[in-house]
Tab-separated table of C-alpha atoms in Angstrom:
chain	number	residue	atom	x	y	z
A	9	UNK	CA	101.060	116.436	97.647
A	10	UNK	CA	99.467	119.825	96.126
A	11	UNK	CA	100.538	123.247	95.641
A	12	UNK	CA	98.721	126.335	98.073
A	13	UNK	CA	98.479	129.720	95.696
A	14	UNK	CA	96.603	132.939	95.767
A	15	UNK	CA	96.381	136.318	94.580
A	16	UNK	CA	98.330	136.014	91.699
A	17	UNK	CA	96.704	139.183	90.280
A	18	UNK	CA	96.951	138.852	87.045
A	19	UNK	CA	96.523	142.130	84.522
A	20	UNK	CA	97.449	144.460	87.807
A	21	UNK	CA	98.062	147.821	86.271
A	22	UNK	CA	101.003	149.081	88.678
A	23	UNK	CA	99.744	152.867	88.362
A	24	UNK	CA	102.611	154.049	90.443
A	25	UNK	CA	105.045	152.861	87.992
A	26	UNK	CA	105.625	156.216	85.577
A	27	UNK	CA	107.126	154.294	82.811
A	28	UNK	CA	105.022	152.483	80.566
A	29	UNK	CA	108.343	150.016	79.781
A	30	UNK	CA	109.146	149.213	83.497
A	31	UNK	CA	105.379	149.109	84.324
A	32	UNK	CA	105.073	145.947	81.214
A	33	UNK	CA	107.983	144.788	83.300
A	34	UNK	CA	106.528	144.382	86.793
A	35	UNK	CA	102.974	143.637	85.154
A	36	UNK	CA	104.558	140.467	83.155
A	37	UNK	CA	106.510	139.193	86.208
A	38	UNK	CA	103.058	138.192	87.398
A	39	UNK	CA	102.873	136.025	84.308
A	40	UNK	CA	106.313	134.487	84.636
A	41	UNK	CA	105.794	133.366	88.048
A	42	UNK	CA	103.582	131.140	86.977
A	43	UNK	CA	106.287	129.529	85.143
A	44	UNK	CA	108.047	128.813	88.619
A	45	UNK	CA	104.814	127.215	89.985
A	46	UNK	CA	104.832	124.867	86.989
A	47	UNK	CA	108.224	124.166	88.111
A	48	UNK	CA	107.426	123.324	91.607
A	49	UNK	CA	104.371	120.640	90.121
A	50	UNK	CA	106.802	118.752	88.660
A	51	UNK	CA	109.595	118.918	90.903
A	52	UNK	CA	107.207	117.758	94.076
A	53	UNK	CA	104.748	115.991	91.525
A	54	UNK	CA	102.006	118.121	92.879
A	55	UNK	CA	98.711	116.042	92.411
A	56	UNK	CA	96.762	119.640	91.968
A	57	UNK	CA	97.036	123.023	92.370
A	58	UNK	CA	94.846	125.180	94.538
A	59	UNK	CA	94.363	129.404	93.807
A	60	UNK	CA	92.766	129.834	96.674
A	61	UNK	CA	91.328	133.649	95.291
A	62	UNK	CA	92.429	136.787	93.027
A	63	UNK	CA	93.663	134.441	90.102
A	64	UNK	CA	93.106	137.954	88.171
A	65	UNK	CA	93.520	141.296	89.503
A	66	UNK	CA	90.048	142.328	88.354
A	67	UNK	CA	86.898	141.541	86.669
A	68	UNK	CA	88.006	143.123	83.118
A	69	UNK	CA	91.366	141.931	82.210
A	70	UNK	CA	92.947	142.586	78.644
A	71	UNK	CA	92.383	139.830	76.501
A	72	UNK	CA	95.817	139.094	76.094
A	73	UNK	CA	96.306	138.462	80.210
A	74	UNK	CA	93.471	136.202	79.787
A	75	UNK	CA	95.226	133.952	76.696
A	76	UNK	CA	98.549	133.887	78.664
A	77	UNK	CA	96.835	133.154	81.567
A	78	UNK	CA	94.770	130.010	80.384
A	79	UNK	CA	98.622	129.236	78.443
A	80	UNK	CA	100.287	129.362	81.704
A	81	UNK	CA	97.316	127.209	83.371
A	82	UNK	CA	97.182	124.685	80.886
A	83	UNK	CA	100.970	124.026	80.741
A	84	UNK	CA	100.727	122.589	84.389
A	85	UNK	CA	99.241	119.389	83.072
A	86	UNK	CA	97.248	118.843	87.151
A	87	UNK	CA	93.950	120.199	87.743
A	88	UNK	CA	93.940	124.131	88.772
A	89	UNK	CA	91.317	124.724	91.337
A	90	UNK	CA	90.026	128.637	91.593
A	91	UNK	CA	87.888	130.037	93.606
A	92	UNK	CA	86.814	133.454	92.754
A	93	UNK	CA	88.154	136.302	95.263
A	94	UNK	CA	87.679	140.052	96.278
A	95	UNK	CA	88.929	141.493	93.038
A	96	UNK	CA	87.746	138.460	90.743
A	97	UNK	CA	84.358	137.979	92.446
A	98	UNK	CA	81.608	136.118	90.555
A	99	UNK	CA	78.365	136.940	89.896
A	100	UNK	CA	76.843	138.380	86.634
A	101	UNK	CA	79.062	139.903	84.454
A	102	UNK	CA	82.163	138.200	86.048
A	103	UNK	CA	85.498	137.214	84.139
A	104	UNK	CA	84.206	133.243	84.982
A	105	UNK	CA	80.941	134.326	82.497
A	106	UNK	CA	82.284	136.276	79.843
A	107	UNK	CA	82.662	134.409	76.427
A	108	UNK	CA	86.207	135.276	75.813
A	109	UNK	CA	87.382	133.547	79.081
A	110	UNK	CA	85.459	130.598	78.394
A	111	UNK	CA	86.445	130.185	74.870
A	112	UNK	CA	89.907	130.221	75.617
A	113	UNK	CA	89.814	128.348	78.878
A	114	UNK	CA	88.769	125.468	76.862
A	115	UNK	CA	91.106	125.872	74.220
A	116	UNK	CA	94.150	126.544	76.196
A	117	UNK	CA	93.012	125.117	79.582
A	118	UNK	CA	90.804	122.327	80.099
A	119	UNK	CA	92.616	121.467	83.689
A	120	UNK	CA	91.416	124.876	85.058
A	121	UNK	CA	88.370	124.423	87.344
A	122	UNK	CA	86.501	127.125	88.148
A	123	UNK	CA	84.580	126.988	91.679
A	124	UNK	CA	81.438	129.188	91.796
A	125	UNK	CA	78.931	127.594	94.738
A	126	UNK	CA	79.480	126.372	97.742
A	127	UNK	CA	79.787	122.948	96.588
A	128	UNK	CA	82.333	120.399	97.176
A	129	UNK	CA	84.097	118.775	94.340
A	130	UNK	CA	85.962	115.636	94.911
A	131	UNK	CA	89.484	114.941	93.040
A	132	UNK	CA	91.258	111.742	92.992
A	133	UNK	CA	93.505	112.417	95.958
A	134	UNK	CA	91.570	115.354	97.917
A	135	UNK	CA	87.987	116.629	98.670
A	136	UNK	CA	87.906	120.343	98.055
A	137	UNK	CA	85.407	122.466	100.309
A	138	UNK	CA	85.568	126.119	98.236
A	139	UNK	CA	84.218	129.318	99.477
A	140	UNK	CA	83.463	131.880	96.642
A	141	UNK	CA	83.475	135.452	96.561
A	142	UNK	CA	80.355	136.441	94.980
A	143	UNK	CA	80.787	140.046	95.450
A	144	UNK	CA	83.429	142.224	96.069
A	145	UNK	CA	82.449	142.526	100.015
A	146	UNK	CA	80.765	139.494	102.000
A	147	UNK	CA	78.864	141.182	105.244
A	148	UNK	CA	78.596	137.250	106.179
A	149	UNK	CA	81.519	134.464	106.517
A	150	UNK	CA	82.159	132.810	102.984
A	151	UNK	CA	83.029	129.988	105.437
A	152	UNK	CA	79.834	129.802	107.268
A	153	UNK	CA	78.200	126.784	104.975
A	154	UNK	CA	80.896	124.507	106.557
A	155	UNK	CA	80.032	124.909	110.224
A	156	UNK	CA	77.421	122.393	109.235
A	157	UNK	CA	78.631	118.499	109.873
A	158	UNK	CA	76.147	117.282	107.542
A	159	UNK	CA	78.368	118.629	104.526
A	160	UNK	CA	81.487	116.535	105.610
A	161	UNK	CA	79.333	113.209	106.072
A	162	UNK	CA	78.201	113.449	102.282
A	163	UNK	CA	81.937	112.543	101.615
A	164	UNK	CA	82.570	109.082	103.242
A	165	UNK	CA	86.060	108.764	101.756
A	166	UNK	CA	89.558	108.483	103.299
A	167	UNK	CA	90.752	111.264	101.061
A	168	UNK	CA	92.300	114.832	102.447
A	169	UNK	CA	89.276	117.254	103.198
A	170	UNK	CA	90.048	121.097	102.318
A	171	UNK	CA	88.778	124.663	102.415
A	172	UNK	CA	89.278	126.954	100.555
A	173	UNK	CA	88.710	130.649	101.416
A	174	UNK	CA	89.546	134.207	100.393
A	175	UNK	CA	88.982	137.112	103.432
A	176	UNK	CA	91.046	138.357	106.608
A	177	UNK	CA	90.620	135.913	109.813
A	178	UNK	CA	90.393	137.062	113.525
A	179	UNK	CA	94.028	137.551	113.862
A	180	UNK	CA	94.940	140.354	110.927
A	181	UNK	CA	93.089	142.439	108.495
A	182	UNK	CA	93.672	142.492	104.871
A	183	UNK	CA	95.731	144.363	102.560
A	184	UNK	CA	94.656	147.120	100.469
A	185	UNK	CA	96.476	148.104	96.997
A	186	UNK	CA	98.170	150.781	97.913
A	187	UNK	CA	101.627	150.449	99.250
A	188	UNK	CA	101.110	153.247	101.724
A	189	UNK	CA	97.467	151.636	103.184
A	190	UNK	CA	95.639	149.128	104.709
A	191	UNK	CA	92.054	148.702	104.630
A	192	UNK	CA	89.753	146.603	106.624
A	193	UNK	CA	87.836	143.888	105.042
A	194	UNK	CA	84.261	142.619	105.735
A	195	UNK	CA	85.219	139.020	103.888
A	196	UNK	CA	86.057	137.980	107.702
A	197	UNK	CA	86.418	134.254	108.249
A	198	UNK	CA	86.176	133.041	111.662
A	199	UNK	CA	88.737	130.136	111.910
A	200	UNK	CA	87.326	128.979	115.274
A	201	UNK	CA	83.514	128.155	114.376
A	202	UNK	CA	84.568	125.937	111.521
A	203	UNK	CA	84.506	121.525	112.714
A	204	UNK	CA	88.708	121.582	112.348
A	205	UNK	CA	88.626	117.645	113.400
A	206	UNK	CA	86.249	117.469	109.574
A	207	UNK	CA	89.168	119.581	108.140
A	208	UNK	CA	92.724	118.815	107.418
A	209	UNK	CA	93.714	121.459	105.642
A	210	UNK	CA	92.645	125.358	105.347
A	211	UNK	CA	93.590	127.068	101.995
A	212	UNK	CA	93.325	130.888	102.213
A	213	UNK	CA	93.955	133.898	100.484
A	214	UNK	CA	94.187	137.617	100.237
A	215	UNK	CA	96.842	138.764	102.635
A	216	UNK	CA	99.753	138.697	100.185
A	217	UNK	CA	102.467	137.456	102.701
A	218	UNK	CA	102.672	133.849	103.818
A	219	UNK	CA	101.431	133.177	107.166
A	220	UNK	CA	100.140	130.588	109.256
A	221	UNK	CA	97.182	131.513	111.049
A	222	UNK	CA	96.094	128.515	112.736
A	223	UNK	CA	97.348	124.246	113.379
A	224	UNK	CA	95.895	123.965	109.934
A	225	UNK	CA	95.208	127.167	108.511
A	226	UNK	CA	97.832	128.598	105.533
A	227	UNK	CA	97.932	131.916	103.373
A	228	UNK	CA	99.931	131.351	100.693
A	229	UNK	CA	100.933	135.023	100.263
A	230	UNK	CA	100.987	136.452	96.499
A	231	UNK	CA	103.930	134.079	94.486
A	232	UNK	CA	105.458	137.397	93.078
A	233	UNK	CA	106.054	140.261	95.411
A	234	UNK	CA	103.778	143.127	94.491
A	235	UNK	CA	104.378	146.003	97.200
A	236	UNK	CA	106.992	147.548	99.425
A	237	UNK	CA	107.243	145.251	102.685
A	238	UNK	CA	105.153	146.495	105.721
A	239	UNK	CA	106.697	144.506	108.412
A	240	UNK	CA	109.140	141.341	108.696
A	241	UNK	CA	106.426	139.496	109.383
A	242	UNK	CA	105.108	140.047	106.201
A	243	UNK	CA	106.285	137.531	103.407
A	244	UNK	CA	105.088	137.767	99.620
A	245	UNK	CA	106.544	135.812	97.251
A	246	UNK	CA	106.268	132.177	98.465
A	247	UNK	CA	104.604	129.706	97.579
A	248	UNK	CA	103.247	126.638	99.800
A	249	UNK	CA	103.840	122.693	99.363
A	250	UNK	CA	101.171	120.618	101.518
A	251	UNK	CA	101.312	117.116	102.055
A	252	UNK	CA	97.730	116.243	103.748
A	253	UNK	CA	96.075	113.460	104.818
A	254	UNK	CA	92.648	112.347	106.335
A	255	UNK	CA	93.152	113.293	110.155
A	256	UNK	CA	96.537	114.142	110.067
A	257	UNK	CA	98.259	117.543	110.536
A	258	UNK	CA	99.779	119.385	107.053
A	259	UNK	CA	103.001	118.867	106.379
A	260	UNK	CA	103.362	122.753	104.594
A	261	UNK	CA	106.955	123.703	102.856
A	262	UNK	CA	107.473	127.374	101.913
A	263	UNK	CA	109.307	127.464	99.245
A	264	UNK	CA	110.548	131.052	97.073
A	265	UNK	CA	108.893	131.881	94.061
A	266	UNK	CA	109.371	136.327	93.240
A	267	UNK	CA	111.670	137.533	91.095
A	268	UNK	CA	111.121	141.391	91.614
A	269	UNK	CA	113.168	142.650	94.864
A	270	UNK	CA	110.522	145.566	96.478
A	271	UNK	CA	113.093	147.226	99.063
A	272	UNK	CA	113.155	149.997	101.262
A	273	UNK	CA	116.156	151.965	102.551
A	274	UNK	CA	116.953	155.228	104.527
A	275	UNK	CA	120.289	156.483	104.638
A	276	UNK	CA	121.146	160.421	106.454
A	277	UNK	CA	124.215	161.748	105.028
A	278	UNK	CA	126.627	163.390	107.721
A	279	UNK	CA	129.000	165.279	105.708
A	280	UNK	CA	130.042	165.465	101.559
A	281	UNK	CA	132.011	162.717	102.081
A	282	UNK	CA	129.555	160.551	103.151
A	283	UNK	CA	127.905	160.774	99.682
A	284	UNK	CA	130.572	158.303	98.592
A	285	UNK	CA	129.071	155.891	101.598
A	286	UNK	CA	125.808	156.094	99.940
A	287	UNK	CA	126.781	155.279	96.340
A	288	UNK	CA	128.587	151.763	98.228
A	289	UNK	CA	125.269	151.041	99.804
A	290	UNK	CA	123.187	151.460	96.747
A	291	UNK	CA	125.732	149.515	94.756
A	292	UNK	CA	125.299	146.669	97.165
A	293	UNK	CA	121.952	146.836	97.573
A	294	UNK	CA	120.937	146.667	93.679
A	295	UNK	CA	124.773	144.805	92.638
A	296	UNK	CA	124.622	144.567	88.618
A	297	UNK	CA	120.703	144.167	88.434
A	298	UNK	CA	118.945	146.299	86.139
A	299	UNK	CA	114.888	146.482	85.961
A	300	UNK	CA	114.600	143.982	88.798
A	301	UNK	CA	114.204	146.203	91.888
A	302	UNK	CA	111.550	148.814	93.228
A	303	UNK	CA	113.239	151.016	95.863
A	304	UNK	CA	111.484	152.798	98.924
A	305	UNK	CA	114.423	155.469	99.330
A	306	UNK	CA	114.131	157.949	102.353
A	307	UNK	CA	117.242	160.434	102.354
A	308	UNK	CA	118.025	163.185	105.525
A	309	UNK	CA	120.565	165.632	106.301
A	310	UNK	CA	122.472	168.350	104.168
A	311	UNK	CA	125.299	168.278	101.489
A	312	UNK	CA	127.180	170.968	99.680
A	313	UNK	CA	126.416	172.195	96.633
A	314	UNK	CA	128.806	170.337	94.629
A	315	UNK	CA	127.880	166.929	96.667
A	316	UNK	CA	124.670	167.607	96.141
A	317	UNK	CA	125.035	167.343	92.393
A	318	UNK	CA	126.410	164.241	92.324
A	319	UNK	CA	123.706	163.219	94.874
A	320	UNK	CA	121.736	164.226	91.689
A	321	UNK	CA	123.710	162.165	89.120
A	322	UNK	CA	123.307	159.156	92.100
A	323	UNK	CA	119.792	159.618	91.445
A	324	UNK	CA	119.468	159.646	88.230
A	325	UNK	CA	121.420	156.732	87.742
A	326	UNK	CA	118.773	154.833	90.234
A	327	UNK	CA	115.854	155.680	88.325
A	328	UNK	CA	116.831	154.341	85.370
A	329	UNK	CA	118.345	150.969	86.607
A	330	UNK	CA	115.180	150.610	88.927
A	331	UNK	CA	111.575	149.622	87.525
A	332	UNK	CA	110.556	152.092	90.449
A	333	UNK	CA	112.157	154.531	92.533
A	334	UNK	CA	109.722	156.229	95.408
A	335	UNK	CA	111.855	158.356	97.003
A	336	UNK	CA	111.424	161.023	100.336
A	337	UNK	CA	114.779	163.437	99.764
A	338	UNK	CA	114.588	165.361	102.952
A	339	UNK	CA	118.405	166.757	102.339
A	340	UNK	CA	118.821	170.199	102.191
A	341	UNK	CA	121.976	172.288	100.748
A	342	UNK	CA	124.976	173.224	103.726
A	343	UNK	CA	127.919	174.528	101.368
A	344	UNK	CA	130.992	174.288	102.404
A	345	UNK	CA	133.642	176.927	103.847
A	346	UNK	CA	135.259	176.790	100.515
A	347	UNK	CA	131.660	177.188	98.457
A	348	UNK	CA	130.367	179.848	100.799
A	349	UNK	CA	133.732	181.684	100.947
A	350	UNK	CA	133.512	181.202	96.645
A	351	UNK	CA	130.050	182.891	96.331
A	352	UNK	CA	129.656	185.576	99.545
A	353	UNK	CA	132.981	186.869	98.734
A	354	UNK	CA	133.213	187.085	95.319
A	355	UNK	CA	135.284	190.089	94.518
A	356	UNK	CA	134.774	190.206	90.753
A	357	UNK	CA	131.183	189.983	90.829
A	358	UNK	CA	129.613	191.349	93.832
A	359	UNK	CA	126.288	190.733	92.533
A	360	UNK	CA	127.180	186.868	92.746
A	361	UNK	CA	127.619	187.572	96.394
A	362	UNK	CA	124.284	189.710	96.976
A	363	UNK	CA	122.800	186.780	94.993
A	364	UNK	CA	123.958	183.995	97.327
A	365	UNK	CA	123.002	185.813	100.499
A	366	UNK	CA	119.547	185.920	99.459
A	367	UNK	CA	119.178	182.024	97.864
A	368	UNK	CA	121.063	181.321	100.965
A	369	UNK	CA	118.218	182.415	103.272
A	370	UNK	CA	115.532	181.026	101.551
A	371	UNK	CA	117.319	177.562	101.034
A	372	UNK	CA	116.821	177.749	104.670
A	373	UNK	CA	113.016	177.836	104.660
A	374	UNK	CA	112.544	173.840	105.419
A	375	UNK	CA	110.380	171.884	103.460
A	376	UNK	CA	109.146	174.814	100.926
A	377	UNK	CA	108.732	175.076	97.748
A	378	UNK	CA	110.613	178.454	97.691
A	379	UNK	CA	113.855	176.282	99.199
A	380	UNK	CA	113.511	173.889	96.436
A	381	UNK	CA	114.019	176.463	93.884
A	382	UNK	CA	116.545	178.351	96.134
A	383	UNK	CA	119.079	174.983	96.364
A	384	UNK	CA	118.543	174.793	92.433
A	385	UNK	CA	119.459	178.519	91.470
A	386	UNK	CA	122.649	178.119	94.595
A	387	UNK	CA	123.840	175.262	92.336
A	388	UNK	CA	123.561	177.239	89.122
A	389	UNK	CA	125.366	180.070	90.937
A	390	UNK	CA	127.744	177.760	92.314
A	391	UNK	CA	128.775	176.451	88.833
A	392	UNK	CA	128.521	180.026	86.892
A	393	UNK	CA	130.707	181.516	90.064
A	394	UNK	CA	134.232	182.433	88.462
């Protein structure tokens, strides 16, 4: 029994996250998750753990990601097996060769094996075939030294034979950073040109969502959630259980390691009262939970002025509880009978209405910046009209 990781990312800076509090937040969930995985070794009594790429989120992590890091490592008591990925890559000047990383990997975490060469190493229970980024982009297959047979006969044992491997295969491309994008990757490794009847079990990283991609063939997915969800098929913050033996299919359990809830919700309100609906359905979406949710909000339709100000308070109130709020508000001011009767018919102040008639026009100018400031002078109005 072993545990399947990957792209745990460490030190990932979370630019889009404005607040330097809430962006510590999401940036040390990353660490804690690695709490969890120590969990799951002794739960299932992992014999080893494989990070099958990305262990950090860069080649220049802070040196105090790299000391919790090896801490974190070294508290799992099993050998850690890395294999450098796309944003870890080895190669001169790498994280793997700088003295800081080494000192303390020794100190804090003399179970952490690093995998630079195409070489296999063999562990009590399991033969481990890695593939190593050794740049950030691979025009070739990582995977390609294993379509040779000669490499499994070295190992004449009975024990579990796996690969390790960080790149897209033939049936998706990977992930970029951004929430909004995806990028193509040349790390491409071709599943069907590698001896499967030598293999038993096919370790992979870099898309972030779990996935089977073959009889064999696992990503892990990133253990903590780190974006807004692109699909249902997509599903971060897993992490893998394998039982595998010489010649025998993977037994693989998925089991739930993220703490951070990335969510995404649209909601198009009808009328003012159906501001009220809205406030429910953020309510249950987020319950009592403060600095444990990222929100993709996307709002439509039109409110009246004084909805629209508590729309505002509704707001407000989100982006405080939430570590991140990205939000599309597409609603646009519609006052009432009573507000428009209030400010085009104002009898004391007839500049009030003259006022109104003109914000009122240019409120109506979709998508403007002129009809942003218009809906924020009609509310001033509205609350300075006697």
């Amino acid at each position: 029994m072993f545990i399947h990781t990957a792209d745990w990312q460490l030190g990932k800076p979370f630019a889009n996250i404005s607040d330097q509090h809430k962006r510590s937040l999401a940036q040390r969930a990353r660490l804690d998750v690695l709490k969890r995985i120590n969990d799951l070794v002794k739960e299932y009594q992992a014999s080893f753990v494989l990070v099958a790429g990305d262990l950090f989120d860069s080649n220049t992590p802070d040196k105090p990601t790299v000391a919790a890091a090896c801490s974190a490592i070294g508290q799992m008591e099993v050998p850690v097996i890395v294999i450098p990925g796309n944003h870890d890559h080895a190669g001169a000047g790498s994280i793997w060769e700088q003295a800081f990383f080494l000192r303390e990997q020794s100190a804090l975490a003399p179970n952490l094996h690093i995998l630079l060469e195409n070489k296999a190493l063999e562990l009590d229970y399991a033969v481990i075939y890695p593939c190593p980024l050794k740049n950030r982009s691979h025009a070739d297959d990582p995977s390609a030294w294993l379509r040779d047979l000669e490499v499994f006969r070295a190992a004449l044992s009975n024990k579990a034979r796996i690969v390790m491997a960080h790149g897209s295969t033939q049936v998706f491309q990977s992930e970029g950073d951004d929430d909004e994008t995806t990028i193509l990757s040349s790390n491409r490794i071709d599943i069907d040109r590698l001896p499967m009847d030598e293999i038993d079990y096919i370790a992979l990283g870099d898309w972030h969502g779990t996935k089977q991609v073959g009889l064999k063939a696992w990503y892990s997915g990133t253990p903590e959630v780190d974006r807004f969800p692109k699909s249902e098929e997509n599903q971060p913050g897993k992490t893998l259980i394998v039982e595998s033996k010489r010649g025998e299919n993977p037994i693989v359990k998925v089991v739930a390691t993220g703490h951070l809830n990335w969510q995404e919700a649209t909601f198009e309100f009808s009328n003012d009262d159906s501001i009220e609906q809205f406030a429910r359905q953020m309510n249950d979406l987020l319950s009592q939970r403060v600095n444990e949710d990222l929100l993709k909000l996307t709002l439509a339709g039109s409110l009246g002025i004084a909805a629209t100000s508590r729309l505002d308070a509704l707001i407000e109130s989100l982006e405080a509880r939430l570590l991140r709020l990205k939000l599309k508000n597409h609603v646009t001011i519609a006052p009432s009978e009573d507000e428009l009767d209030q400010l085009m018919h104002s009898i004391s102040d007839p500049l009030i209405s003259s006022v109104a008639q003109q914000l009122l026009a240019q409120n109506n100018q979709a998508d403007s910046e002129t009809a942003i400031i218009a809906s924020l002078a009609l509310r001033m109005l509205h609350s300075a009209a006697p």
